[in-house]
PDB file of C-alpha atoms in Angstrom:
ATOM      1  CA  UNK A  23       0.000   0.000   0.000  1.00  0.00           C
ATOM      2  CA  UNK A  24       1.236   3.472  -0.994  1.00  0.00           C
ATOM      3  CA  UNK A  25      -0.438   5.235   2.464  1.00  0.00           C
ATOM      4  CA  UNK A  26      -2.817   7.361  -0.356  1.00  0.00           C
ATOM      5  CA  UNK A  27      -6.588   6.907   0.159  1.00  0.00           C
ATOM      6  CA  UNK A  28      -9.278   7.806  -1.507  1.00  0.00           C
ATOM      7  CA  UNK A  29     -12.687   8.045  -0.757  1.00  0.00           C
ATOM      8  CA  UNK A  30     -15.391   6.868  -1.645  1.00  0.00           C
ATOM      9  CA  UNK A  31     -14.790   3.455  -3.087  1.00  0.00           C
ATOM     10  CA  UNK A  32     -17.544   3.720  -5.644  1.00  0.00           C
ATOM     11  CA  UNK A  33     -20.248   5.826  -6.466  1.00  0.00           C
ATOM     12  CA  UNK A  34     -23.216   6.786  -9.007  1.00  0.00           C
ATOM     13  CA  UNK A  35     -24.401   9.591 -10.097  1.00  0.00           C
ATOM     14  CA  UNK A  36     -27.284  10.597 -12.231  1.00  0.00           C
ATOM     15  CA  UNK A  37     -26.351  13.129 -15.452  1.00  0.00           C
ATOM     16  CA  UNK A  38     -26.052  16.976 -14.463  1.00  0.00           C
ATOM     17  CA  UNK A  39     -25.150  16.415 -10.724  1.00  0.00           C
ATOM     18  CA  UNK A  40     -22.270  17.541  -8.922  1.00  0.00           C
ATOM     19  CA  UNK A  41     -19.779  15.527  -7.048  1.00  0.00           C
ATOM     20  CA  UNK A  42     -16.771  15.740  -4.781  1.00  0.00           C
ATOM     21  CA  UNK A  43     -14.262  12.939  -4.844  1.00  0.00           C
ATOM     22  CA  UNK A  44     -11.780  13.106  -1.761  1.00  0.00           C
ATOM     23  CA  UNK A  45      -8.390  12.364  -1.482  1.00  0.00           C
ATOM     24  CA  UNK A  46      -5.324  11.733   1.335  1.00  0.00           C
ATOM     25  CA  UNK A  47      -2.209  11.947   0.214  1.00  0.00           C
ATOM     26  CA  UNK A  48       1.085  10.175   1.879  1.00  0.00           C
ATOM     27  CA  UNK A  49       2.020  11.681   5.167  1.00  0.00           C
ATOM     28  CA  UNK A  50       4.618  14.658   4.292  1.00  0.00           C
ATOM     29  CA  UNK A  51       3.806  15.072   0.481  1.00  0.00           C
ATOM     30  CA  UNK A  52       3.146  18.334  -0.755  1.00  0.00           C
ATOM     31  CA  UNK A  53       1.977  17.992  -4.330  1.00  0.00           C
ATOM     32  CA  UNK A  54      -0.789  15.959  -5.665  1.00  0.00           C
ATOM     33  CA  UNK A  55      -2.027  15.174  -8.942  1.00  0.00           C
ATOM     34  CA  UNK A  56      -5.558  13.597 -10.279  1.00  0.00           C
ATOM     35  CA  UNK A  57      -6.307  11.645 -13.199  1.00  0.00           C
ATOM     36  CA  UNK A  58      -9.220   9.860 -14.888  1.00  0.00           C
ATOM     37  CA  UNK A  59      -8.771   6.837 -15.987  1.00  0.00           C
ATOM     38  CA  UNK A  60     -11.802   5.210 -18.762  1.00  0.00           C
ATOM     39  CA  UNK A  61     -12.262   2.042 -19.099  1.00  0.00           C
ATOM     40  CA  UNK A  62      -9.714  -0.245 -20.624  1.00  0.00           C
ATOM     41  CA  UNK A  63      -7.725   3.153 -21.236  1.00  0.00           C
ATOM     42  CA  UNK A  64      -4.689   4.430 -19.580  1.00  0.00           C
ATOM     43  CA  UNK A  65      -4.702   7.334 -16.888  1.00  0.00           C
ATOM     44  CA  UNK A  66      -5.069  11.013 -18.250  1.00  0.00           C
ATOM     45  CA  UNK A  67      -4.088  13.896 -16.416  1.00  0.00           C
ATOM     46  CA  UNK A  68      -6.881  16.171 -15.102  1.00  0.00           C
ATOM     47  CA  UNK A  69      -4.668  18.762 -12.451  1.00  0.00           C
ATOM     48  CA  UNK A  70      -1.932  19.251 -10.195  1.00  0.00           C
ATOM     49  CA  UNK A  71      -1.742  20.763  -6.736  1.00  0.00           C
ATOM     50  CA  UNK A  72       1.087  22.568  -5.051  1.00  0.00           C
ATOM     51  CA  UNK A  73       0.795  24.211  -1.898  1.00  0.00           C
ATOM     52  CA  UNK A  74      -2.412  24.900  -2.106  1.00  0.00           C
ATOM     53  CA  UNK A  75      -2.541  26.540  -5.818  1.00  0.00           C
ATOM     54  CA  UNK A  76      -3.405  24.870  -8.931  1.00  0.00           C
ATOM     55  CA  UNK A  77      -0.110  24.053 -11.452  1.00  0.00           C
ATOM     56  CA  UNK A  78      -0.571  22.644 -14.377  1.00  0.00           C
ATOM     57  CA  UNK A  79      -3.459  21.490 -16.172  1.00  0.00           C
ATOM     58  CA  UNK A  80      -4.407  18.803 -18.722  1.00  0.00           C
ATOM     59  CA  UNK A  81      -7.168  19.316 -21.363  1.00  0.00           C
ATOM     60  CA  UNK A  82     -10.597  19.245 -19.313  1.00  0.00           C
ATOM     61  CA  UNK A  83     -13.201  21.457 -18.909  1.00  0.00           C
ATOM     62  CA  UNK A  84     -13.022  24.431 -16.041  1.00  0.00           C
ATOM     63  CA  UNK A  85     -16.141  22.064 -14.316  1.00  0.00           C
ATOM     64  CA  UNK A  86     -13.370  19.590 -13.293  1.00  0.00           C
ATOM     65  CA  UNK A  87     -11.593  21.998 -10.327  1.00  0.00           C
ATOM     66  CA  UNK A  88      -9.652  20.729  -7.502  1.00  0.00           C
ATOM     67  CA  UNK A  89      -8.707  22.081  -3.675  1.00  0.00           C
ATOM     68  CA  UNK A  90      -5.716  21.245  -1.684  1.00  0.00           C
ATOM     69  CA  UNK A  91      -5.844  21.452   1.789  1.00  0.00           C
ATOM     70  CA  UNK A  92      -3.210  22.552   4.190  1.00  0.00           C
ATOM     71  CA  UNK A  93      -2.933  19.017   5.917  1.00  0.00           C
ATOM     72  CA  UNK A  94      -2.608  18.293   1.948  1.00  0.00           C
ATOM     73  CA  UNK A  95      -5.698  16.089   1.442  1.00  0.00           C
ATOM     74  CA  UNK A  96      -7.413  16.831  -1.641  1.00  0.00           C
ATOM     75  CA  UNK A  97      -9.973  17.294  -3.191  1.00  0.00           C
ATOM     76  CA  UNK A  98     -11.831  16.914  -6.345  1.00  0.00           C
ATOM     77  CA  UNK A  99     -14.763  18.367  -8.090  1.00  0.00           C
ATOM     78  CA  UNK A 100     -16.978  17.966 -11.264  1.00  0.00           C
ATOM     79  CA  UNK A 101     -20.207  19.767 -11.824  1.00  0.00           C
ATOM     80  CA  UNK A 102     -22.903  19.081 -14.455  1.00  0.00           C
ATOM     81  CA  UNK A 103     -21.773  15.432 -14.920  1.00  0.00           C
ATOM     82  CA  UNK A 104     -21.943  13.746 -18.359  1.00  0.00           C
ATOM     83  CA  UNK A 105     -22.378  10.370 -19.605  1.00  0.00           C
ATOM     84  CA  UNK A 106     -18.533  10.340 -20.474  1.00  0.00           C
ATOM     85  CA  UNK A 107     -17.545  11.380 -16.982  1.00  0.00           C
ATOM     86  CA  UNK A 108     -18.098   7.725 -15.634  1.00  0.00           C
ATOM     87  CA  UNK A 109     -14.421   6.329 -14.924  1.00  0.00           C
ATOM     88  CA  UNK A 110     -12.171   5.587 -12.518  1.00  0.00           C
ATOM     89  CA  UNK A 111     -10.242   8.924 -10.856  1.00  0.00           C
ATOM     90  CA  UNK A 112      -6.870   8.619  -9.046  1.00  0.00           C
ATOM     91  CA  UNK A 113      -4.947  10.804  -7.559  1.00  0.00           C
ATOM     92  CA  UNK A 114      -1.306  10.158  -6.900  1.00  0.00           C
ATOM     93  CA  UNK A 115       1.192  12.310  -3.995  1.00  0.00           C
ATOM     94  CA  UNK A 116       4.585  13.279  -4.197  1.00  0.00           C
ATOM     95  CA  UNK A 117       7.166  15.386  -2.304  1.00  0.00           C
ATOM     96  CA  UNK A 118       8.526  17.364  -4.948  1.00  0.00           C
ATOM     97  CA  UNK A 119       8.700  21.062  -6.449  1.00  0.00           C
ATOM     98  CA  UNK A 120       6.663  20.626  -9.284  1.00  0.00           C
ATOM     99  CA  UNK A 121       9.681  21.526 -11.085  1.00  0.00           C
ATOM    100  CA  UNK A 122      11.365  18.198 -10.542  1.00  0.00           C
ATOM    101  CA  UNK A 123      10.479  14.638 -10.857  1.00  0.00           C
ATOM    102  CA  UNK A 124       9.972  12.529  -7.356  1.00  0.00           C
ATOM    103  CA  UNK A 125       8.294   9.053  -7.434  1.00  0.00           C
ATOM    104  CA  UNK A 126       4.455   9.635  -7.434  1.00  0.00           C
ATOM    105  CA  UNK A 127       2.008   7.544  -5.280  1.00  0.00           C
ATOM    106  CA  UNK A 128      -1.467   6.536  -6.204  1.00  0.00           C
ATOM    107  CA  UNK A 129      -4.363   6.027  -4.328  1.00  0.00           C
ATOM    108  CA  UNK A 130      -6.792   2.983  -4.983  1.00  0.00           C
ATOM    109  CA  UNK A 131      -9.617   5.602  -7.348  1.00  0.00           C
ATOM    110  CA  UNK A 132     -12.962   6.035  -6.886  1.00  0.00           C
ATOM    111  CA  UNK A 133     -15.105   4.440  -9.314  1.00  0.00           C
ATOM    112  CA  UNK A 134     -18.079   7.056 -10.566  1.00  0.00           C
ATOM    113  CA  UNK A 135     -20.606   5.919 -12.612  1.00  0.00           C
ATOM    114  CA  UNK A 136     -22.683   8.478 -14.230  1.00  0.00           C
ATOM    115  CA  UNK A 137     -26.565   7.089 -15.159  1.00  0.00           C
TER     116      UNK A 137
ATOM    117  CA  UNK B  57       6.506  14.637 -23.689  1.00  0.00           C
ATOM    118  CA  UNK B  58       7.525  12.114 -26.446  1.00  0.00           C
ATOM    119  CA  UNK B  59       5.066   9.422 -28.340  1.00  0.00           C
ATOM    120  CA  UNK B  60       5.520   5.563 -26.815  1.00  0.00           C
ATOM    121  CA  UNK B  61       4.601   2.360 -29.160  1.00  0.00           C
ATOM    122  CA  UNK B  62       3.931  -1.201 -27.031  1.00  0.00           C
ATOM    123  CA  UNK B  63       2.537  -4.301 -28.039  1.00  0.00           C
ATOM    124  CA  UNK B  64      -1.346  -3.946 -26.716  1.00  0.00           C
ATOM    125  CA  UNK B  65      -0.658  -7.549 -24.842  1.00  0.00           C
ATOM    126  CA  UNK B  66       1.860  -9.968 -24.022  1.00  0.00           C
ATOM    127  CA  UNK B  67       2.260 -13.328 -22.170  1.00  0.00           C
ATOM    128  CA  UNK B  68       4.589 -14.748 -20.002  1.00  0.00           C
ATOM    129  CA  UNK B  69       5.704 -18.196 -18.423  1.00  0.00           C
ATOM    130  CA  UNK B  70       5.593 -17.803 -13.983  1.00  0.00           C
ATOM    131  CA  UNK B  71       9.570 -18.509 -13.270  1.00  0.00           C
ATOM    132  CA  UNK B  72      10.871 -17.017 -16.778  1.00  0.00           C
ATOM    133  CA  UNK B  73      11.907 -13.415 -17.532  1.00  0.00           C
ATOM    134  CA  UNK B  74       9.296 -11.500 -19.335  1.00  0.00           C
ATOM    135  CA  UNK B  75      10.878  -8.532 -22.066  1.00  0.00           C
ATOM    136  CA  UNK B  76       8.574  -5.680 -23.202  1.00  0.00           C
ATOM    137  CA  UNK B  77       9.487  -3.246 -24.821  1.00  0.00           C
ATOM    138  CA  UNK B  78       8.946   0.142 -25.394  1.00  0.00           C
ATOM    139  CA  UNK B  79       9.553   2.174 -28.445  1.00  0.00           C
ATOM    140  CA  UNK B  80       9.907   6.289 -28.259  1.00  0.00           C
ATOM    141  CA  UNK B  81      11.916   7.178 -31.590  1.00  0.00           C
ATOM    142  CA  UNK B  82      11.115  11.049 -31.220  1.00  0.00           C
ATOM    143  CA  UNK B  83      12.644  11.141 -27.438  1.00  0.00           C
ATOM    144  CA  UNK B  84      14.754  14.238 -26.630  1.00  0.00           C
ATOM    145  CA  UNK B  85      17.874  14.788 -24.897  1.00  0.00           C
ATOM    146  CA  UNK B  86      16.037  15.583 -21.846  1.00  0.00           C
ATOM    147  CA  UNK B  87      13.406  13.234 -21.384  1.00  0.00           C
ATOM    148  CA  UNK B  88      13.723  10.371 -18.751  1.00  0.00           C
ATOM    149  CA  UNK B  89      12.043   6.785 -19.590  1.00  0.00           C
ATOM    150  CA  UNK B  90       9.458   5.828 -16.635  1.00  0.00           C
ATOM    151  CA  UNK B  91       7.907   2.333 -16.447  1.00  0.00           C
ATOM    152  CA  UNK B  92       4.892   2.084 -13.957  1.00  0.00           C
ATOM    153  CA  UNK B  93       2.499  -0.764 -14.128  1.00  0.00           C
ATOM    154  CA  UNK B  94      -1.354  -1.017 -12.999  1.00  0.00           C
ATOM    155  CA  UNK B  95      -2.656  -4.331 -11.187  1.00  0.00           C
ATOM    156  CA  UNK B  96      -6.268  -4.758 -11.611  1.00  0.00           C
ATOM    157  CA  UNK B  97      -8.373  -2.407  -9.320  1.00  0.00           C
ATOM    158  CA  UNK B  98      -5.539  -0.614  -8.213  1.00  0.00           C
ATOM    159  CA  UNK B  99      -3.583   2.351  -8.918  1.00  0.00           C
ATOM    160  CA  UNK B 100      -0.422   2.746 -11.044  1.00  0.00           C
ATOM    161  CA  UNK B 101       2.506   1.634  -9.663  1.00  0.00           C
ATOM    162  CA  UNK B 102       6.132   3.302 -10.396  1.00  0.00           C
ATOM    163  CA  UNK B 103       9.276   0.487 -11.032  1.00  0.00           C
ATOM    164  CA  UNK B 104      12.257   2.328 -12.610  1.00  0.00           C
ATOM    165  CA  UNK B 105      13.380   4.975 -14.361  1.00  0.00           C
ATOM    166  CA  UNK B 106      16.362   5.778 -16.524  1.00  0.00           C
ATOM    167  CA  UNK B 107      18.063   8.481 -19.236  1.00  0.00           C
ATOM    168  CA  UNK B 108      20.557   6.624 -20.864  1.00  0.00           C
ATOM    169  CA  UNK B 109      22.458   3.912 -18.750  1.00  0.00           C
ATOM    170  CA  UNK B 110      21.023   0.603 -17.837  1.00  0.00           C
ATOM    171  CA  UNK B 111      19.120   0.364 -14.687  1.00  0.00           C
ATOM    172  CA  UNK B 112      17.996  -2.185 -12.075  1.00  0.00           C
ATOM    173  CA  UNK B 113      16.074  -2.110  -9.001  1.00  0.00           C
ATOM    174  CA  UNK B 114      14.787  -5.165  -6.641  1.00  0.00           C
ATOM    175  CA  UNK B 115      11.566  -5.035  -9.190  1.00  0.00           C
ATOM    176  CA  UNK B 116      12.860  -4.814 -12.753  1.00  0.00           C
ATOM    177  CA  UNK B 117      15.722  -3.959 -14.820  1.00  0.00           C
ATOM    178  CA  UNK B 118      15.568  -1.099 -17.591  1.00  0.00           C
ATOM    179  CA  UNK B 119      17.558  -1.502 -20.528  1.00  0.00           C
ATOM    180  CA  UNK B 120      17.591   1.499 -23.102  1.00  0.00           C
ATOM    181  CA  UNK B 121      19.190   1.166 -26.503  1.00  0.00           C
ATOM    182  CA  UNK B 122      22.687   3.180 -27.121  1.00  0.00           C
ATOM    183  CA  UNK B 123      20.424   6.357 -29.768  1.00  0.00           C
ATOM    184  CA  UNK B 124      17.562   6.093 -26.832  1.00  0.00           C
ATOM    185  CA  UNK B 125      14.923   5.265 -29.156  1.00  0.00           C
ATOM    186  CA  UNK B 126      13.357   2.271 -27.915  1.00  0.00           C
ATOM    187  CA  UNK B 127      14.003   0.361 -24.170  1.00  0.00           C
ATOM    188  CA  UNK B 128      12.697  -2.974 -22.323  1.00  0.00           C
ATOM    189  CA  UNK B 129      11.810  -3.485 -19.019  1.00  0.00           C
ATOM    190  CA  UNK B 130      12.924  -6.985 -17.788  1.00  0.00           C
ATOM    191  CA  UNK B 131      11.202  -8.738 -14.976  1.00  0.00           C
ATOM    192  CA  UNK B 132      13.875 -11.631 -14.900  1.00  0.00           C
ATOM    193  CA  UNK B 133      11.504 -14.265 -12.787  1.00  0.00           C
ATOM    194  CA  UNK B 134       7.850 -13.565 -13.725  1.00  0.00           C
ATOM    195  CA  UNK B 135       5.020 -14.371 -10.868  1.00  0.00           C
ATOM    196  CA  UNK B 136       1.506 -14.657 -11.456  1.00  0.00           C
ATOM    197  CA  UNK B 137       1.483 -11.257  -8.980  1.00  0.00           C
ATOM    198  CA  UNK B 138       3.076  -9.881 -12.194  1.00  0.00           C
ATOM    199  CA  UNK B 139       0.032  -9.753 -14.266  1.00  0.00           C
ATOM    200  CA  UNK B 140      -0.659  -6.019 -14.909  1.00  0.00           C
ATOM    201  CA  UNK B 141      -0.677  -3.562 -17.200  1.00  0.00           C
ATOM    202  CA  UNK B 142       2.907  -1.626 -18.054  1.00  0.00           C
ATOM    203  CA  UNK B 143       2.903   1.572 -19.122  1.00  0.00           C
ATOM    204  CA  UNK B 144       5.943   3.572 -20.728  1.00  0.00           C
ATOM    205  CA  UNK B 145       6.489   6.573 -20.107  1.00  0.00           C
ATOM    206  CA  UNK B 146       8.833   9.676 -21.684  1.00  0.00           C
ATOM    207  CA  UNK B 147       8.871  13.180 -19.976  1.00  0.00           C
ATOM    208  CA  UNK B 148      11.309  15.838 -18.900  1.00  0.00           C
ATOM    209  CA  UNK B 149      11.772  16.188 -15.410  1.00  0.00           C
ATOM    210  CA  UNK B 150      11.154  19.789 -15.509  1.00  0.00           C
ATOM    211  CA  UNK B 151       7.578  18.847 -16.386  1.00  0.00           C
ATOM    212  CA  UNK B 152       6.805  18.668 -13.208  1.00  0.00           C
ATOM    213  CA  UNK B 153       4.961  15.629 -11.754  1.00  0.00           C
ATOM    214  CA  UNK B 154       2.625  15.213 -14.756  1.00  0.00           C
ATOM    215  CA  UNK B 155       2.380  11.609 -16.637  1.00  0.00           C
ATOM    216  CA  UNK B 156       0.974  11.094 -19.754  1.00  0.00           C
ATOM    217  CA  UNK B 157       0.339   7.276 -19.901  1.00  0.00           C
ATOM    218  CA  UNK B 158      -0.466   5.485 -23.058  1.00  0.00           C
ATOM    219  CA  UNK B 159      -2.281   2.411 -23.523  1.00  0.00           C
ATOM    220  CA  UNK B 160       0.406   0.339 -22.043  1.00  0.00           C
ATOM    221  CA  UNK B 161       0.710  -3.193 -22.793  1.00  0.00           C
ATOM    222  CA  UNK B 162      -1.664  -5.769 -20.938  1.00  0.00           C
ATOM    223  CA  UNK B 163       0.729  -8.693 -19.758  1.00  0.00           C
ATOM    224  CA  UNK B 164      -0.250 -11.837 -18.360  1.00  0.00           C
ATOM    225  CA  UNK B 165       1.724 -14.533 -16.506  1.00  0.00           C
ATOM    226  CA  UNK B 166       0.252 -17.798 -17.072  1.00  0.00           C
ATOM    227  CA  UNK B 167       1.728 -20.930 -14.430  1.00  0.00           C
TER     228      UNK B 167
END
Protein backbone atom coordinates (compact mmCIF):
# COMPACT_ATOMS: atom_id res chain seq x y z
CA UNK A 1 0.00 0.00 0.00
CA UNK A 2 1.24 3.47 -0.99
CA UNK A 3 -0.44 5.23 2.46
CA UNK A 4 -2.82 7.36 -0.36
CA UNK A 5 -6.59 6.91 0.16
CA UNK A 6 -9.28 7.81 -1.51
CA UNK A 7 -12.69 8.05 -0.76
CA UNK A 8 -15.39 6.87 -1.65
CA UNK A 9 -14.79 3.45 -3.09
CA UNK A 10 -17.54 3.72 -5.64
CA UNK A 11 -20.25 5.83 -6.47
CA UNK A 12 -23.22 6.79 -9.01
CA UNK A 13 -24.40 9.59 -10.10
CA UNK A 14 -27.28 10.60 -12.23
CA UNK A 15 -26.35 13.13 -15.45
CA UNK A 16 -26.05 16.98 -14.46
CA UNK A 17 -25.15 16.42 -10.72
CA UNK A 18 -22.27 17.54 -8.92
CA UNK A 19 -19.78 15.53 -7.05
CA UNK A 20 -16.77 15.74 -4.78
CA UNK A 21 -14.26 12.94 -4.84
CA UNK A 22 -11.78 13.11 -1.76
CA UNK A 23 -8.39 12.36 -1.48
CA UNK A 24 -5.32 11.73 1.34
CA UNK A 25 -2.21 11.95 0.21
CA UNK A 26 1.09 10.18 1.88
CA UNK A 27 2.02 11.68 5.17
CA UNK A 28 4.62 14.66 4.29
CA UNK A 29 3.81 15.07 0.48
CA UNK A 30 3.15 18.33 -0.76
CA UNK A 31 1.98 17.99 -4.33
CA UNK A 32 -0.79 15.96 -5.67
CA UNK A 33 -2.03 15.17 -8.94
CA UNK A 34 -5.56 13.60 -10.28
CA UNK A 35 -6.31 11.65 -13.20
CA UNK A 36 -9.22 9.86 -14.89
CA UNK A 37 -8.77 6.84 -15.99
CA UNK A 38 -11.80 5.21 -18.76
CA UNK A 39 -12.26 2.04 -19.10
CA UNK A 40 -9.71 -0.24 -20.62
CA UNK A 41 -7.73 3.15 -21.24
CA UNK A 42 -4.69 4.43 -19.58
CA UNK A 43 -4.70 7.33 -16.89
CA UNK A 44 -5.07 11.01 -18.25
CA UNK A 45 -4.09 13.90 -16.42
CA UNK A 46 -6.88 16.17 -15.10
CA UNK A 47 -4.67 18.76 -12.45
CA UNK A 48 -1.93 19.25 -10.20
CA UNK A 49 -1.74 20.76 -6.74
CA UNK A 50 1.09 22.57 -5.05
CA UNK A 51 0.80 24.21 -1.90
CA UNK A 52 -2.41 24.90 -2.11
CA UNK A 53 -2.54 26.54 -5.82
CA UNK A 54 -3.40 24.87 -8.93
CA UNK A 55 -0.11 24.05 -11.45
CA UNK A 56 -0.57 22.64 -14.38
CA UNK A 57 -3.46 21.49 -16.17
CA UNK A 58 -4.41 18.80 -18.72
CA UNK A 59 -7.17 19.32 -21.36
CA UNK A 60 -10.60 19.24 -19.31
CA UNK A 61 -13.20 21.46 -18.91
CA UNK A 62 -13.02 24.43 -16.04
CA UNK A 63 -16.14 22.06 -14.32
CA UNK A 64 -13.37 19.59 -13.29
CA UNK A 65 -11.59 22.00 -10.33
CA UNK A 66 -9.65 20.73 -7.50
CA UNK A 67 -8.71 22.08 -3.67
CA UNK A 68 -5.72 21.24 -1.68
CA UNK A 69 -5.84 21.45 1.79
CA UNK A 70 -3.21 22.55 4.19
CA UNK A 71 -2.93 19.02 5.92
CA UNK A 72 -2.61 18.29 1.95
CA UNK A 73 -5.70 16.09 1.44
CA UNK A 74 -7.41 16.83 -1.64
CA UNK A 75 -9.97 17.29 -3.19
CA UNK A 76 -11.83 16.91 -6.35
CA UNK A 77 -14.76 18.37 -8.09
CA UNK A 78 -16.98 17.97 -11.26
CA UNK A 79 -20.21 19.77 -11.82
CA UNK A 80 -22.90 19.08 -14.46
CA UNK A 81 -21.77 15.43 -14.92
CA UNK A 82 -21.94 13.75 -18.36
CA UNK A 83 -22.38 10.37 -19.61
CA UNK A 84 -18.53 10.34 -20.47
CA UNK A 85 -17.55 11.38 -16.98
CA UNK A 86 -18.10 7.72 -15.63
CA UNK A 87 -14.42 6.33 -14.92
CA UNK A 88 -12.17 5.59 -12.52
CA UNK A 89 -10.24 8.92 -10.86
CA UNK A 90 -6.87 8.62 -9.05
CA UNK A 91 -4.95 10.80 -7.56
CA UNK A 92 -1.31 10.16 -6.90
CA UNK A 93 1.19 12.31 -4.00
CA UNK A 94 4.58 13.28 -4.20
CA UNK A 95 7.17 15.39 -2.30
CA UNK A 96 8.53 17.36 -4.95
CA UNK A 97 8.70 21.06 -6.45
CA UNK A 98 6.66 20.63 -9.28
CA UNK A 99 9.68 21.53 -11.09
CA UNK A 100 11.37 18.20 -10.54
CA UNK A 101 10.48 14.64 -10.86
CA UNK A 102 9.97 12.53 -7.36
CA UNK A 103 8.29 9.05 -7.43
CA UNK A 104 4.45 9.64 -7.43
CA UNK A 105 2.01 7.54 -5.28
CA UNK A 106 -1.47 6.54 -6.20
CA UNK A 107 -4.36 6.03 -4.33
CA UNK A 108 -6.79 2.98 -4.98
CA UNK A 109 -9.62 5.60 -7.35
CA UNK A 110 -12.96 6.03 -6.89
CA UNK A 111 -15.10 4.44 -9.31
CA UNK A 112 -18.08 7.06 -10.57
CA UNK A 113 -20.61 5.92 -12.61
CA UNK A 114 -22.68 8.48 -14.23
CA UNK A 115 -26.56 7.09 -15.16
CA UNK B 1 6.51 14.64 -23.69
CA UNK B 2 7.53 12.11 -26.45
CA UNK B 3 5.07 9.42 -28.34
CA UNK B 4 5.52 5.56 -26.81
CA UNK B 5 4.60 2.36 -29.16
CA UNK B 6 3.93 -1.20 -27.03
CA UNK B 7 2.54 -4.30 -28.04
CA UNK B 8 -1.35 -3.95 -26.72
CA UNK B 9 -0.66 -7.55 -24.84
CA UNK B 10 1.86 -9.97 -24.02
CA UNK B 11 2.26 -13.33 -22.17
CA UNK B 12 4.59 -14.75 -20.00
CA UNK B 13 5.70 -18.20 -18.42
CA UNK B 14 5.59 -17.80 -13.98
CA UNK B 15 9.57 -18.51 -13.27
CA UNK B 16 10.87 -17.02 -16.78
CA UNK B 17 11.91 -13.42 -17.53
CA UNK B 18 9.30 -11.50 -19.33
CA UNK B 19 10.88 -8.53 -22.07
CA UNK B 20 8.57 -5.68 -23.20
CA UNK B 21 9.49 -3.25 -24.82
CA UNK B 22 8.95 0.14 -25.39
CA UNK B 23 9.55 2.17 -28.44
CA UNK B 24 9.91 6.29 -28.26
CA UNK B 25 11.92 7.18 -31.59
CA UNK B 26 11.12 11.05 -31.22
CA UNK B 27 12.64 11.14 -27.44
CA UNK B 28 14.75 14.24 -26.63
CA UNK B 29 17.87 14.79 -24.90
CA UNK B 30 16.04 15.58 -21.85
CA UNK B 31 13.41 13.23 -21.38
CA UNK B 32 13.72 10.37 -18.75
CA UNK B 33 12.04 6.79 -19.59
CA UNK B 34 9.46 5.83 -16.63
CA UNK B 35 7.91 2.33 -16.45
CA UNK B 36 4.89 2.08 -13.96
CA UNK B 37 2.50 -0.76 -14.13
CA UNK B 38 -1.35 -1.02 -13.00
CA UNK B 39 -2.66 -4.33 -11.19
CA UNK B 40 -6.27 -4.76 -11.61
CA UNK B 41 -8.37 -2.41 -9.32
CA UNK B 42 -5.54 -0.61 -8.21
CA UNK B 43 -3.58 2.35 -8.92
CA UNK B 44 -0.42 2.75 -11.04
CA UNK B 45 2.51 1.63 -9.66
CA UNK B 46 6.13 3.30 -10.40
CA UNK B 47 9.28 0.49 -11.03
CA UNK B 48 12.26 2.33 -12.61
CA UNK B 49 13.38 4.98 -14.36
CA UNK B 50 16.36 5.78 -16.52
CA UNK B 51 18.06 8.48 -19.24
CA UNK B 52 20.56 6.62 -20.86
CA UNK B 53 22.46 3.91 -18.75
CA UNK B 54 21.02 0.60 -17.84
CA UNK B 55 19.12 0.36 -14.69
CA UNK B 56 18.00 -2.18 -12.07
CA UNK B 57 16.07 -2.11 -9.00
CA UNK B 58 14.79 -5.16 -6.64
CA UNK B 59 11.57 -5.04 -9.19
CA UNK B 60 12.86 -4.81 -12.75
CA UNK B 61 15.72 -3.96 -14.82
CA UNK B 62 15.57 -1.10 -17.59
CA UNK B 63 17.56 -1.50 -20.53
CA UNK B 64 17.59 1.50 -23.10
CA UNK B 65 19.19 1.17 -26.50
CA UNK B 66 22.69 3.18 -27.12
CA UNK B 67 20.42 6.36 -29.77
CA UNK B 68 17.56 6.09 -26.83
CA UNK B 69 14.92 5.27 -29.16
CA UNK B 70 13.36 2.27 -27.91
CA UNK B 71 14.00 0.36 -24.17
CA UNK B 72 12.70 -2.97 -22.32
CA UNK B 73 11.81 -3.48 -19.02
CA UNK B 74 12.92 -6.98 -17.79
CA UNK B 75 11.20 -8.74 -14.98
CA UNK B 76 13.87 -11.63 -14.90
CA UNK B 77 11.50 -14.27 -12.79
CA UNK B 78 7.85 -13.56 -13.72
CA UNK B 79 5.02 -14.37 -10.87
CA UNK B 80 1.51 -14.66 -11.46
CA UNK B 81 1.48 -11.26 -8.98
CA UNK B 82 3.08 -9.88 -12.19
CA UNK B 83 0.03 -9.75 -14.27
CA UNK B 84 -0.66 -6.02 -14.91
CA UNK B 85 -0.68 -3.56 -17.20
CA UNK B 86 2.91 -1.63 -18.05
CA UNK B 87 2.90 1.57 -19.12
CA UNK B 88 5.94 3.57 -20.73
CA UNK B 89 6.49 6.57 -20.11
CA UNK B 90 8.83 9.68 -21.68
CA UNK B 91 8.87 13.18 -19.98
CA UNK B 92 11.31 15.84 -18.90
CA UNK B 93 11.77 16.19 -15.41
CA UNK B 94 11.15 19.79 -15.51
CA UNK B 95 7.58 18.85 -16.39
CA UNK B 96 6.81 18.67 -13.21
CA UNK B 97 4.96 15.63 -11.75
CA UNK B 98 2.63 15.21 -14.76
CA UNK B 99 2.38 11.61 -16.64
CA UNK B 100 0.97 11.09 -19.75
CA UNK B 101 0.34 7.28 -19.90
CA UNK B 102 -0.47 5.49 -23.06
CA UNK B 103 -2.28 2.41 -23.52
CA UNK B 104 0.41 0.34 -22.04
CA UNK B 105 0.71 -3.19 -22.79
CA UNK B 106 -1.66 -5.77 -20.94
CA UNK B 107 0.73 -8.69 -19.76
CA UNK B 108 -0.25 -11.84 -18.36
CA UNK B 109 1.72 -14.53 -16.51
CA UNK B 110 0.25 -17.80 -17.07
CA UNK B 111 1.73 -20.93 -14.43
Amino acid sequence: ETGVTQSPTHLIKTRGQQVTLRCSSQSGHNTVSWYQQALGQGPQFIFQYYREEENGRGNFPPRFSGLQFPNYSSELNVNALELDDSALYLCASSLADPSSYNEQFFGPGTRLTVL
Amino acid sequence: DAKTTQPPSMDCAEGRAANLPCNHSTISGNEYVYWYRQIHSQGPQYIIHGLKNNETNEMASLIITEDRKSSTLILPHATLRDTAVYYCIVRVVAAGNKLTFGGGTRVLVKP
